[in-house]
Amino acid sequence: MSAPTDHTDLTAGGPSNPLVAALSDGAAIAKRNVIKIRRVPEVLVFVLISPIMFVLLFAYVFGESIPIPGLDYREFLMAGIFTQTVVFGSTFTGAGLAEDMQKGIIDRFRSLPMSRSAVLVGRTSSDIIYNVLSVLIMAGTGLLIGWRVRGSLLDAIGGLLLLLAFAYAFSWIMAFIGLIVPSVEVVNNATFVVLFPATFISNAFVPSENLPGPLQTFAEWNPVSSVTQAAREAFGNVPSAEVIAATPELMAVPDTWALANPVAYTLIWIAAILIVFVPLSIWQYQRAASR
């Protein structure tokens, strides 16, 4: 089957702006992915229920067992739960692409006069909707169990946007994985093997200084830790300056550049992931769909 790879403006009779074409076609694909929720409602149920489960599980099972000097564990926890959920939410991209590859839908898309990046742009963009829903449900659950935003509303919104940006970048990694593995089951297994240790060997659920030597070093430079730390600071869920001054022997101030500058470090990772995996995923999409 021959498949055009360049987007052509059929009404104007000439090529359209590539960026506009990619965004327009990507929006159509994103809409298609969102519409699928009505046909597979259990996906939405999972998106909404799993954040509640994680919040309640960690808050009530581990909450009394992990002391955080100068801070209630539930406030310490929420940024980590936010990060874990949006990172795991990026797996929808990999699973969705693997499923479309299996069913031959990707080849159908390639036969249409659309931008070659539209399928990937639409797939990764639709994950943002899933993540926004998850974040809203988690925030509501957190408020019910005692979590509070101690910082400004503007800072809190900035923290949430940083989380969503990191998740979006991570979706491109999942897109690449979804295009190189043979089935949805392999995507789920492969991503679990990678994401589970990445989220738990971090400061998402326990302070990184509580981890043994090599694991502590990994956690301190783990981007999951930096985005968690950035969100924690944005929410004001860190010990106050007065508490740190009163109990300096108990308060571990981040001494690595990554955790001392979590926003900058996270933005570097977001940029690096997008620079590497956007073109790599588009290349793999062209290659995999032509097999």
PDB file of N, CA and C in Angstrom, residues 55-117:
ATOM      1  N   VAL A  55      -3.669   6.979  46.932  1.00  0.00           N
ATOM      2  CA  VAL A  55      -3.678   7.979  48.002  1.00  0.00           C
ATOM      3  C   VAL A  55      -4.085   7.345  49.326  1.00  0.00           C
ATOM      4  N   LEU A  56      -5.174   6.608  49.334  1.00  0.00           N
ATOM      5  CA  LEU A  56      -5.666   5.997  50.570  1.00  0.00           C
ATOM      6  C   LEU A  56      -4.704   4.931  51.074  1.00  0.00           C
ATOM      7  N   LEU A  57      -4.152   4.135  50.164  1.00  0.00           N
ATOM      8  CA  LEU A  57      -3.246   3.061  50.563  1.00  0.00           C
ATOM      9  C   LEU A  57      -2.016   3.609  51.262  1.00  0.00           C
ATOM     10  N   PHE A  58      -1.345   4.560  50.641  1.00  0.00           N
ATOM     11  CA  PHE A  58      -0.119   5.087  51.222  1.00  0.00           C
ATOM     12  C   PHE A  58      -0.406   5.946  52.454  1.00  0.00           C
ATOM     13  N   ALA A  59      -1.473   6.703  52.422  1.00  0.00           N
ATOM     14  CA  ALA A  59      -1.768   7.592  53.547  1.00  0.00           C
ATOM     15  C   ALA A  59      -2.095   6.816  54.815  1.00  0.00           C
ATOM     16  N   TYR A  60      -2.889   5.748  54.693  1.00  0.00           N
ATOM     17  CA  TYR A  60      -3.352   5.045  55.883  1.00  0.00           C
ATOM     18  C   TYR A  60      -2.535   3.808  56.226  1.00  0.00           C
ATOM     19  N   VAL A  61      -1.876   3.199  55.235  1.00  0.00           N
ATOM     20  CA  VAL A  61      -1.065   2.020  55.530  1.00  0.00           C
ATOM     21  C   VAL A  61       0.342   2.416  55.964  1.00  0.00           C
ATOM     22  N   PHE A  62       0.940   3.389  55.245  1.00  0.00           N
ATOM     23  CA  PHE A  62       2.311   3.774  55.550  1.00  0.00           C
ATOM     24  C   PHE A  62       2.417   5.099  56.298  1.00  0.00           C
ATOM     25  N   GLY A  63       1.329   5.819  56.381  1.00  0.00           N
ATOM     26  CA  GLY A  63       1.384   7.162  56.942  1.00  0.00           C
ATOM     27  C   GLY A  63       1.928   7.249  58.343  1.00  0.00           C
ATOM     28  N   GLU A  64       1.597   6.286  59.190  1.00  0.00           N
ATOM     29  CA  GLU A  64       2.056   6.318  60.580  1.00  0.00           C
ATOM     30  C   GLU A  64       3.423   5.662  60.755  1.00  0.00           C
ATOM     31  N   SER A  65       3.926   5.036  59.705  1.00  0.00           N
ATOM     32  CA  SER A  65       5.175   4.283  59.819  1.00  0.00           C
ATOM     33  C   SER A  65       6.376   5.049  59.290  1.00  0.00           C
ATOM     34  N   ILE A  66       6.147   6.150  58.593  1.00  0.00           N
ATOM     35  CA  ILE A  66       7.240   6.906  57.985  1.00  0.00           C
ATOM     36  C   ILE A  66       7.218   8.333  58.528  1.00  0.00           C
ATOM     37  N   PRO A  67       7.968   8.596  59.595  1.00  0.00           N
ATOM     38  CA  PRO A  67       7.974   9.956  60.147  1.00  0.00           C
ATOM     39  C   PRO A  67       8.768  10.918  59.261  1.00  0.00           C
ATOM     40  N   ILE A  68       8.227  12.087  59.062  1.00  0.00           N
ATOM     41  CA  ILE A  68       8.900  13.153  58.319  1.00  0.00           C
ATOM     42  C   ILE A  68       9.068  14.329  59.270  1.00  0.00           C
ATOM     43  N   PRO A  69      10.287  14.616  59.732  1.00  0.00           N
ATOM     44  CA  PRO A  69      10.485  15.699  60.696  1.00  0.00           C
ATOM     45  C   PRO A  69       9.921  17.032  60.196  1.00  0.00           C
ATOM     46  N   GLY A  70       9.061  17.616  61.002  1.00  0.00           N
ATOM     47  CA  GLY A  70       8.522  18.933  60.687  1.00  0.00           C
ATOM     48  C   GLY A  70       7.414  18.953  59.657  1.00  0.00           C
ATOM     49  N   LEU A  71       6.903  17.766  59.281  1.00  0.00           N
ATOM     50  CA  LEU A  71       5.896  17.723  58.226  1.00  0.00           C
ATOM     51  C   LEU A  71       5.025  16.492  58.388  1.00  0.00           C
ATOM     52  N   ASP A  72       3.729  16.672  58.171  1.00  0.00           N
ATOM     53  CA  ASP A  72       2.822  15.529  58.182  1.00  0.00           C
ATOM     54  C   ASP A  72       3.074  14.681  56.939  1.00  0.00           C
ATOM     55  N   TYR A  73       3.117  13.356  57.113  1.00  0.00           N
ATOM     56  CA  TYR A  73       3.458  12.484  55.993  1.00  0.00           C
ATOM     57  C   TYR A  73       2.479  12.625  54.828  1.00  0.00           C
ATOM     58  N   ARG A  74       1.212  12.905  55.135  1.00  0.00           N
ATOM     59  CA  ARG A  74       0.235  13.008  54.050  1.00  0.00           C
ATOM     60  C   ARG A  74       0.531  14.189  53.134  1.00  0.00           C
ATOM     61  N   GLU A  75       1.063  15.255  53.694  1.00  0.00           N
ATOM     62  CA  GLU A  75       1.455  16.386  52.859  1.00  0.00           C
ATOM     63  C   GLU A  75       2.726  16.063  52.076  1.00  0.00           C
ATOM     64  N   PHE A  76       3.647  15.342  52.718  1.00  0.00           N
ATOM     65  CA  PHE A  76       4.858  14.907  52.024  1.00  0.00           C
ATOM     66  C   PHE A  76       4.507  13.961  50.884  1.00  0.00           C
ATOM     67  N   LEU A  77       3.501  13.116  51.105  1.00  0.00           N
ATOM     68  CA  LEU A  77       3.138  12.060  50.172  1.00  0.00           C
ATOM     69  C   LEU A  77       2.536  12.558  48.872  1.00  0.00           C
ATOM     70  N   MET A  78       1.681  13.572  48.929  1.00  0.00           N
ATOM     71  CA  MET A  78       0.835  13.905  47.788  1.00  0.00           C
ATOM     72  C   MET A  78       1.619  14.237  46.524  1.00  0.00           C
ATOM     73  N   ALA A  79       2.708  14.965  46.637  1.00  0.00           N
ATOM     74  CA  ALA A  79       3.498  15.286  45.440  1.00  0.00           C
ATOM     75  C   ALA A  79       4.038  14.018  44.807  1.00  0.00           C
ATOM     76  N   GLY A  80       4.453  13.058  45.641  1.00  0.00           N
ATOM     77  CA  GLY A  80       4.946  11.785  45.116  1.00  0.00           C
ATOM     78  C   GLY A  80       3.858  10.995  44.417  1.00  0.00           C
ATOM     79  N   ILE A  81       2.652  10.992  44.987  1.00  0.00           N
ATOM     80  CA  ILE A  81       1.532  10.286  44.360  1.00  0.00           C
ATOM     81  C   ILE A  81       1.158  10.948  43.030  1.00  0.00           C
ATOM     82  N   PHE A  82       1.144  12.274  43.012  1.00  0.00           N
ATOM     83  CA  PHE A  82       0.892  12.990  41.758  1.00  0.00           C
ATOM     84  C   PHE A  82       1.891  12.539  40.684  1.00  0.00           C
ATOM     85  N   THR A  83       3.168  12.535  41.046  1.00  0.00           N
ATOM     86  CA  THR A  83       4.211  12.180  40.081  1.00  0.00           C
ATOM     87  C   THR A  83       4.057  10.747  39.604  1.00  0.00           C
ATOM     88  N   GLN A  84       3.875   9.827  40.546  1.00  0.00           N
ATOM     89  CA  GLN A  84       3.734   8.426  40.164  1.00  0.00           C
ATOM     90  C   GLN A  84       2.555   8.221  39.207  1.00  0.00           C
ATOM     91  N   THR A  85       1.444   8.855  39.501  1.00  0.00           N
ATOM     92  CA  THR A  85       0.237   8.634  38.711  1.00  0.00           C
ATOM     93  C   THR A  85       0.374   9.187  37.297  1.00  0.00           C
ATOM     94  N   VAL A  86       0.927  10.392  37.155  1.00  0.00           N
ATOM     95  CA  VAL A  86       1.035  10.953  35.810  1.00  0.00           C
ATOM     96  C   VAL A  86       2.099  10.224  34.995  1.00  0.00           C
ATOM     97  N   VAL A  87       3.152   9.735  35.649  1.00  0.00           N
ATOM     98  CA  VAL A  87       4.171   8.969  34.922  1.00  0.00           C
ATOM     99  C   VAL A  87       3.588   7.642  34.444  1.00  0.00           C
ATOM    100  N   PHE A  88       2.876   6.949  35.330  1.00  0.00           N
ATOM    101  CA  PHE A  88       2.254   5.697  34.918  1.00  0.00           C
ATOM    102  C   PHE A  88       1.148   5.954  33.895  1.00  0.00           C
ATOM    103  N   GLY A  89       0.509   7.132  33.962  1.00  0.00           N
ATOM    104  CA  GLY A  89      -0.521   7.461  32.985  1.00  0.00           C
ATOM    105  C   GLY A  89       0.025   7.566  31.576  1.00  0.00           C
ATOM    106  N   SER A  90       1.322   7.836  31.444  1.00  0.00           N
ATOM    107  CA  SER A  90       1.920   7.946  30.112  1.00  0.00           C
ATOM    108  C   SER A  90       1.931   6.609  29.382  1.00  0.00           C
ATOM    109  N   THR A  91       1.726   5.513  30.104  1.00  0.00           N
ATOM    110  CA  THR A  91       1.726   4.199  29.455  1.00  0.00           C
ATOM    111  C   THR A  91       0.532   4.030  28.513  1.00  0.00           C
ATOM    112  N   PHE A  92      -0.507   4.865  28.651  1.00  0.00           N
ATOM    113  CA  PHE A  92      -1.633   4.792  27.720  1.00  0.00           C
ATOM    114  C   PHE A  92      -1.165   5.030  26.289  1.00  0.00           C
ATOM    115  N   THR A  93      -0.163   5.881  26.119  1.00  0.00           N
ATOM    116  CA  THR A  93       0.359   6.138  24.775  1.00  0.00           C
ATOM    117  C   THR A  93       0.960   4.870  24.184  1.00  0.00           C
ATOM    118  N   GLY A  94       1.850   4.226  24.939  1.00  0.00           N
ATOM    119  CA  GLY A  94       2.493   3.011  24.438  1.00  0.00           C
ATOM    120  C   GLY A  94       1.495   1.911  24.156  1.00  0.00           C
ATOM    121  N   ALA A  95       0.564   1.691  25.088  1.00  0.00           N
ATOM    122  CA  ALA A  95      -0.427   0.630  24.906  1.00  0.00           C
ATOM    123  C   ALA A  95      -1.346   0.931  23.730  1.00  0.00           C
ATOM    124  N   GLY A  96      -1.757   2.208  23.597  1.00  0.00           N
ATOM    125  CA  GLY A  96      -2.650   2.580  22.511  1.00  0.00           C
ATOM    126  C   GLY A  96      -2.006   2.404  21.145  1.00  0.00           C
ATOM    127  N   LEU A  97      -0.741   2.793  21.024  1.00  0.00           N
ATOM    128  CA  LEU A  97      -0.051   2.638  19.749  1.00  0.00           C
ATOM    129  C   LEU A  97       0.189   1.172  19.416  1.00  0.00           C
ATOM    130  N   ALA A  98       0.558   0.389  20.427  1.00  0.00           N
ATOM    131  CA  ALA A  98       0.766  -1.043  20.189  1.00  0.00           C
ATOM    132  C   ALA A  98      -0.525  -1.705  19.719  1.00  0.00           C
ATOM    133  N   GLU A  99      -1.645  -1.300  20.322  1.00  0.00           N
ATOM    134  CA  GLU A  99      -2.934  -1.856  19.911  1.00  0.00           C
ATOM    135  C   GLU A  99      -3.277  -1.460  18.476  1.00  0.00           C
ATOM    136  N   ASP A 100      -3.053  -0.197  18.137  1.00  0.00           N
ATOM    137  CA  ASP A 100      -3.337   0.260  16.778  1.00  0.00           C
ATOM    138  C   ASP A 100      -2.441  -0.428  15.762  1.00  0.00           C
ATOM    139  N   MET A 101      -1.201  -0.708  16.148  1.00  0.00           N
ATOM    140  CA  MET A 101      -0.307  -1.429  15.253  1.00  0.00           C
ATOM    141  C   MET A 101      -0.817  -2.839  15.010  1.00  0.00           C
ATOM    142  N   GLN A 102      -1.237  -3.506  16.090  1.00  0.00           N
ATOM    143  CA  GLN A 102      -1.738  -4.872  15.974  1.00  0.00           C
ATOM    144  C   GLN A 102      -2.955  -4.959  15.056  1.00  0.00           C
ATOM    145  N   LYS A 103      -3.841  -3.980  15.166  1.00  0.00           N
ATOM    146  CA  LYS A 103      -5.101  -4.021  14.415  1.00  0.00           C
ATOM    147  C   LYS A 103      -4.986  -3.444  13.011  1.00  0.00           C
ATOM    148  N   GLY A 104      -3.803  -2.923  12.660  1.00  0.00           N
ATOM    149  CA  GLY A 104      -3.617  -2.376  11.321  1.00  0.00           C
ATOM    150  C   GLY A 104      -4.159  -0.972  11.145  1.00  0.00           C
ATOM    151  N   ILE A 105      -4.556  -0.331  12.230  1.00  0.00           N
ATOM    152  CA  ILE A 105      -5.124   1.014  12.128  1.00  0.00           C
ATOM    153  C   ILE A 105      -4.067   2.023  11.699  1.00  0.00           C
ATOM    154  N   ILE A 106      -2.825   1.795  12.139  1.00  0.00           N
ATOM    155  CA  ILE A 106      -1.745   2.708  11.764  1.00  0.00           C
ATOM    156  C   ILE A 106      -1.581   2.753  10.242  1.00  0.00           C
ATOM    157  N   ASP A 107      -1.679   1.599   9.592  1.00  0.00           N
ATOM    158  CA  ASP A 107      -1.562   1.575   8.131  1.00  0.00           C
ATOM    159  C   ASP A 107      -2.703   2.354   7.475  1.00  0.00           C
ATOM    160  N   ARG A 108      -3.888   2.317   8.078  1.00  0.00           N
ATOM    161  CA  ARG A 108      -5.007   3.089   7.550  1.00  0.00           C
ATOM    162  C   ARG A 108      -4.727   4.587   7.671  1.00  0.00           C
ATOM    163  N   PHE A 109      -4.169   4.981   8.815  1.00  0.00           N
ATOM    164  CA  PHE A 109      -3.822   6.388   8.995  1.00  0.00           C
ATOM    165  C   PHE A 109      -2.791   6.829   7.946  1.00  0.00           C
ATOM    166  N   ARG A 110      -1.855   5.943   7.652  1.00  0.00           N
ATOM    167  CA  ARG A 110      -0.790   6.297   6.701  1.00  0.00           C
ATOM    168  C   ARG A 110      -1.328   6.471   5.278  1.00  0.00           C
ATOM    169  N   SER A 111      -2.486   5.900   5.013  1.00  0.00           N
ATOM    170  CA  SER A 111      -3.072   6.042   3.673  1.00  0.00           C
ATOM    171  C   SER A 111      -3.811   7.367   3.506  1.00  0.00           C
ATOM    172  N   LEU A 112      -3.942   8.106   4.612  1.00  0.00           N
ATOM    173  CA  LEU A 112      -4.655   9.383   4.567  1.00  0.00           C
ATOM    174  C   LEU A 112      -3.683  10.538   4.363  1.00  0.00           C
ATOM    175  N   PRO A 113      -4.148  11.636   3.755  1.00  0.00           N
ATOM    176  CA  PRO A 113      -3.274  12.805   3.553  1.00  0.00           C
ATOM    177  C   PRO A 113      -3.126  13.609   4.840  1.00  0.00           C
ATOM    178  N   MET A 114      -2.406  13.045   5.799  1.00  0.00           N
ATOM    179  CA  MET A 114      -2.203  13.730   7.076  1.00  0.00           C
ATOM    180  C   MET A 114      -0.718  13.833   7.386  1.00  0.00           C
ATOM    181  N   SER A 115      -0.384  14.721   8.287  1.00  0.00           N
ATOM    182  CA  SER A 115       1.001  14.879   8.721  1.00  0.00           C
ATOM    183  C   SER A 115       1.509  13.565   9.296  1.00  0.00           C
ATOM    184  N   ARG A 116       2.756  13.244   9.035  1.00  0.00           N
ATOM    185  CA  ARG A 116       3.298  11.976   9.496  1.00  0.00           C
ATOM    186  C   ARG A 116       3.452  11.930  11.011  1.00  0.00           C
ATOM    187  N   SER A 117       3.449  13.092  11.661  1.00  0.00           N
ATOM    188  CA  SER A 117       3.570  13.122  13.119  1.00  0.00           C
ATOM    189  C   SER A 117       2.221  13.210  13.814  1.00  0.00           C
TER     190      SER A 117
END
